[in-house]
mmCIF file of C-alpha atoms in Angstrom:
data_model
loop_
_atom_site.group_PDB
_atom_site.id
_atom_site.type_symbol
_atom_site.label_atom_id
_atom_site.label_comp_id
_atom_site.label_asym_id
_atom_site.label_seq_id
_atom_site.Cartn_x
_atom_site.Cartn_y
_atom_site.Cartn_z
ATOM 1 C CA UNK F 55 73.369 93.878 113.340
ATOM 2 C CA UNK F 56 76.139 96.085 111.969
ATOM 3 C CA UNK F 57 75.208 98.019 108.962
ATOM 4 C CA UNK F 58 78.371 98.124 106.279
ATOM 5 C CA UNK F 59 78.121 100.452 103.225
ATOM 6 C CA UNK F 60 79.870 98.894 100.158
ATOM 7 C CA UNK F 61 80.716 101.586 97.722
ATOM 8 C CA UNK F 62 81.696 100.833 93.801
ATOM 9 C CA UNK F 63 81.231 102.432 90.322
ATOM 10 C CA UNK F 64 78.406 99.439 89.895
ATOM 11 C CA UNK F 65 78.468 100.023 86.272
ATOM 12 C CA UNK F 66 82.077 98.106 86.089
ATOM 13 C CA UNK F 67 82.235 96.684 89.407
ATOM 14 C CA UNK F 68 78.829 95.435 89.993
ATOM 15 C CA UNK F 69 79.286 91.709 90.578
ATOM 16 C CA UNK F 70 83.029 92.638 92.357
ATOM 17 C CA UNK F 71 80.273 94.245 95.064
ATOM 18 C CA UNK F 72 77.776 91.932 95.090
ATOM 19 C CA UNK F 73 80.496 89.514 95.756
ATOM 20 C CA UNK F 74 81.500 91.835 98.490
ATOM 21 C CA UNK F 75 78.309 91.851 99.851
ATOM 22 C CA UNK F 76 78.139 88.212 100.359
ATOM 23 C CA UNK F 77 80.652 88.181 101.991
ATOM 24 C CA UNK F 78 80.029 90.936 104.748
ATOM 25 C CA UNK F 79 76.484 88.928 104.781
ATOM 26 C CA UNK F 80 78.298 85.788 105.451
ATOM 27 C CA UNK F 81 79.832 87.588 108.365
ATOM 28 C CA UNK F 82 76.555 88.283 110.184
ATOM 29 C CA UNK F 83 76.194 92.258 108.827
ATOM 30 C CA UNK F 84 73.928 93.795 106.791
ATOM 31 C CA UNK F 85 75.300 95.001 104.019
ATOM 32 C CA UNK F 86 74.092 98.305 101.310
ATOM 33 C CA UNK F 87 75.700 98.555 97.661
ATOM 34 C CA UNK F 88 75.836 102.087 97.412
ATOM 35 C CA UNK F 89 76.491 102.971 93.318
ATOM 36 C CA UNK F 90 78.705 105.975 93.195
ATOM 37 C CA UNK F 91 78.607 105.414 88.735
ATOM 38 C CA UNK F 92 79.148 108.763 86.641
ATOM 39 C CA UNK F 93 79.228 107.546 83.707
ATOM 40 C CA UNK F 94 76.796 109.954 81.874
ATOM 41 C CA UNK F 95 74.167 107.786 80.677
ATOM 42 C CA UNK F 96 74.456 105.421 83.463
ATOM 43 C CA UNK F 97 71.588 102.643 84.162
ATOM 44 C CA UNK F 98 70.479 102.040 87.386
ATOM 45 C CA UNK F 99 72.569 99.258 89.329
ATOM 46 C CA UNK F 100 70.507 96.252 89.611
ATOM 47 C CA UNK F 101 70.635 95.127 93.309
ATOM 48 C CA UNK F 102 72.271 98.557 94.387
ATOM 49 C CA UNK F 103 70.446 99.362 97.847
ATOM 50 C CA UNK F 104 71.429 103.101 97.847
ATOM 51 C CA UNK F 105 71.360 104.488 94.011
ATOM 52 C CA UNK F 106 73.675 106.972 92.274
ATOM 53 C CA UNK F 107 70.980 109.353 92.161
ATOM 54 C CA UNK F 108 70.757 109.168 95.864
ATOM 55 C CA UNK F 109 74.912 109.988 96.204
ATOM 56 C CA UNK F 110 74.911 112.566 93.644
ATOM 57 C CA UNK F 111 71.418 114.556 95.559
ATOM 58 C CA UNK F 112 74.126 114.989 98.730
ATOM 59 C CA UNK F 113 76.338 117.055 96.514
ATOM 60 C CA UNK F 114 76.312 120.520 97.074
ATOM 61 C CA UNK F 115 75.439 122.222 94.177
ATOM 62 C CA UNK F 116 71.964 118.980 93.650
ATOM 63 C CA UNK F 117 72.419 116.107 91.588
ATOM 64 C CA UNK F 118 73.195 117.751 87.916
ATOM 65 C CA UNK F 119 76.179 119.024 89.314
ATOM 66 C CA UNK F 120 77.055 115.095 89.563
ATOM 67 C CA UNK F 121 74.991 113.164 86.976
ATOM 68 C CA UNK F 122 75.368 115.453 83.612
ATOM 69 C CA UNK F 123 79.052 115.773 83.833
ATOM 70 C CA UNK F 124 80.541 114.447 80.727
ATOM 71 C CA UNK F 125 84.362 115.192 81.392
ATOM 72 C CA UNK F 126 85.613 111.939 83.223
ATOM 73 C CA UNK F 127 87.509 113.608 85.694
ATOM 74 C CA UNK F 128 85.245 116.403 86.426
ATOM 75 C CA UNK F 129 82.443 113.763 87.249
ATOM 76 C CA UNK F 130 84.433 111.869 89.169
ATOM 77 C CA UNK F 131 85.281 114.778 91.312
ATOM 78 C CA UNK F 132 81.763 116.058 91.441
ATOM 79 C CA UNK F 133 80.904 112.172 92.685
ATOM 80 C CA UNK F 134 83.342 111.963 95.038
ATOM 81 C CA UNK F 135 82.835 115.284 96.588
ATOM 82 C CA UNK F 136 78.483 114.119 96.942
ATOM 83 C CA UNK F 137 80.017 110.884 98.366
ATOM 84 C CA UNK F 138 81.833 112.625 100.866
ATOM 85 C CA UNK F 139 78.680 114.801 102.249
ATOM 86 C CA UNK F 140 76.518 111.884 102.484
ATOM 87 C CA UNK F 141 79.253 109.586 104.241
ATOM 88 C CA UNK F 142 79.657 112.218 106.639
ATOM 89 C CA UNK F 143 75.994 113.265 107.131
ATOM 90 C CA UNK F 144 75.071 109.844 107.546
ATOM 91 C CA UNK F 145 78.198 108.240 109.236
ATOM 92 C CA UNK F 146 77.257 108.940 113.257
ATOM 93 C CA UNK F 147 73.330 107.697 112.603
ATOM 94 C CA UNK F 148 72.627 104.990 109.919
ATOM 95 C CA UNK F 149 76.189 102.725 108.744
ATOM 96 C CA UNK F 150 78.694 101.227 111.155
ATOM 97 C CA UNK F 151 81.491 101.058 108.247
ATOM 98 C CA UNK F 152 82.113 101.915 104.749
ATOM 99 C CA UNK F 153 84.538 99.326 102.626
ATOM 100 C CA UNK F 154 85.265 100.442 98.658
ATOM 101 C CA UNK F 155 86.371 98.726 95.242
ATOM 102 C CA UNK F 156 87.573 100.291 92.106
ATOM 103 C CA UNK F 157 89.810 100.559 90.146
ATOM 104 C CA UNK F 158 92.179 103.961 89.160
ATOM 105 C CA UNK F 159 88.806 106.049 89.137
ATOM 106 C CA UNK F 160 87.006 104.206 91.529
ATOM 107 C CA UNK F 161 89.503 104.543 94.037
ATOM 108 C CA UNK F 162 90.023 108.441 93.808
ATOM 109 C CA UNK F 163 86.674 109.229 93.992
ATOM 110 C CA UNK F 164 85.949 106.907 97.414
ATOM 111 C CA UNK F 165 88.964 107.427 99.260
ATOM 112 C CA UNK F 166 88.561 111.253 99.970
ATOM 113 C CA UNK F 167 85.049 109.984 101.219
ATOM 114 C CA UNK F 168 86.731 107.464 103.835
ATOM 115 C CA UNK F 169 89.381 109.999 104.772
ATOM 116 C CA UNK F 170 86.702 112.221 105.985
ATOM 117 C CA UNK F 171 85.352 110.105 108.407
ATOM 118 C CA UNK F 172 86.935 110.176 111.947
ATOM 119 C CA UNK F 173 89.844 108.401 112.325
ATOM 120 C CA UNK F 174 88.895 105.288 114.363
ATOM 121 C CA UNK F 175 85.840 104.877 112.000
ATOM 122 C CA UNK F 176 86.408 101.413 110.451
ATOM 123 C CA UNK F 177 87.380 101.562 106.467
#
């Protein structure tokens, strides 16, 4: 069965994803909700399958690099650049494809994370 990743700042786009979910479900794939939130402050995503905390431990500099950022852009950034190194540590072993929501923030910080996966790779 196909393994999609569904990626969203689940603090403001949690039921868009869960919706998303059902549908991937519907379409005979399993399907994670992986919460990329920075908000500082941030609750854990009810129903998220691979936590924030989980993103922001790929980043290169550990998780408080990520998760204690209180300038908007800067954590945004700082998420993005953790989702990137676990999309592309993970990509060739454990997900089949990656599909993202969000809004203005949302979408900066998950498209550099699809752009660094091979081209071919579906997105």
């Amino acid at each position: 069965m196909p393994r999609i990743l569904a990626v969203a700042t689940m603090d403001s786009k949690g039921e868009e994803l869960a919706y998303v979910a059902q549908q991937v479900s519907a379409a005979g794939c399993h399907c994670e909700l992986v919460d990329v939130s920075c908000s500082v402050g941030a609750v854990p995503a009810v129903g998220a399958t691979i936590s924030r905390q989980a993103i922001a431990a790929a980043h290169p500099q550990g998780a408080a690099a990520v998760l204690d950022v209180e300038d908007r852009g800067e954590a945004v950034s700082a998420m993005s650049s953790a989702l990137t190194q676990y999309v592309t540590r993970e990509a060739a072993n454990s997900f089949d494809a990656i599909i993202g929501i969000g809004g203005s923030g949302g979408t900066a910080l998950i498209s550099p994370a699809m752009q660094a996966l091979p081209v071919g790779f579906p997105k």
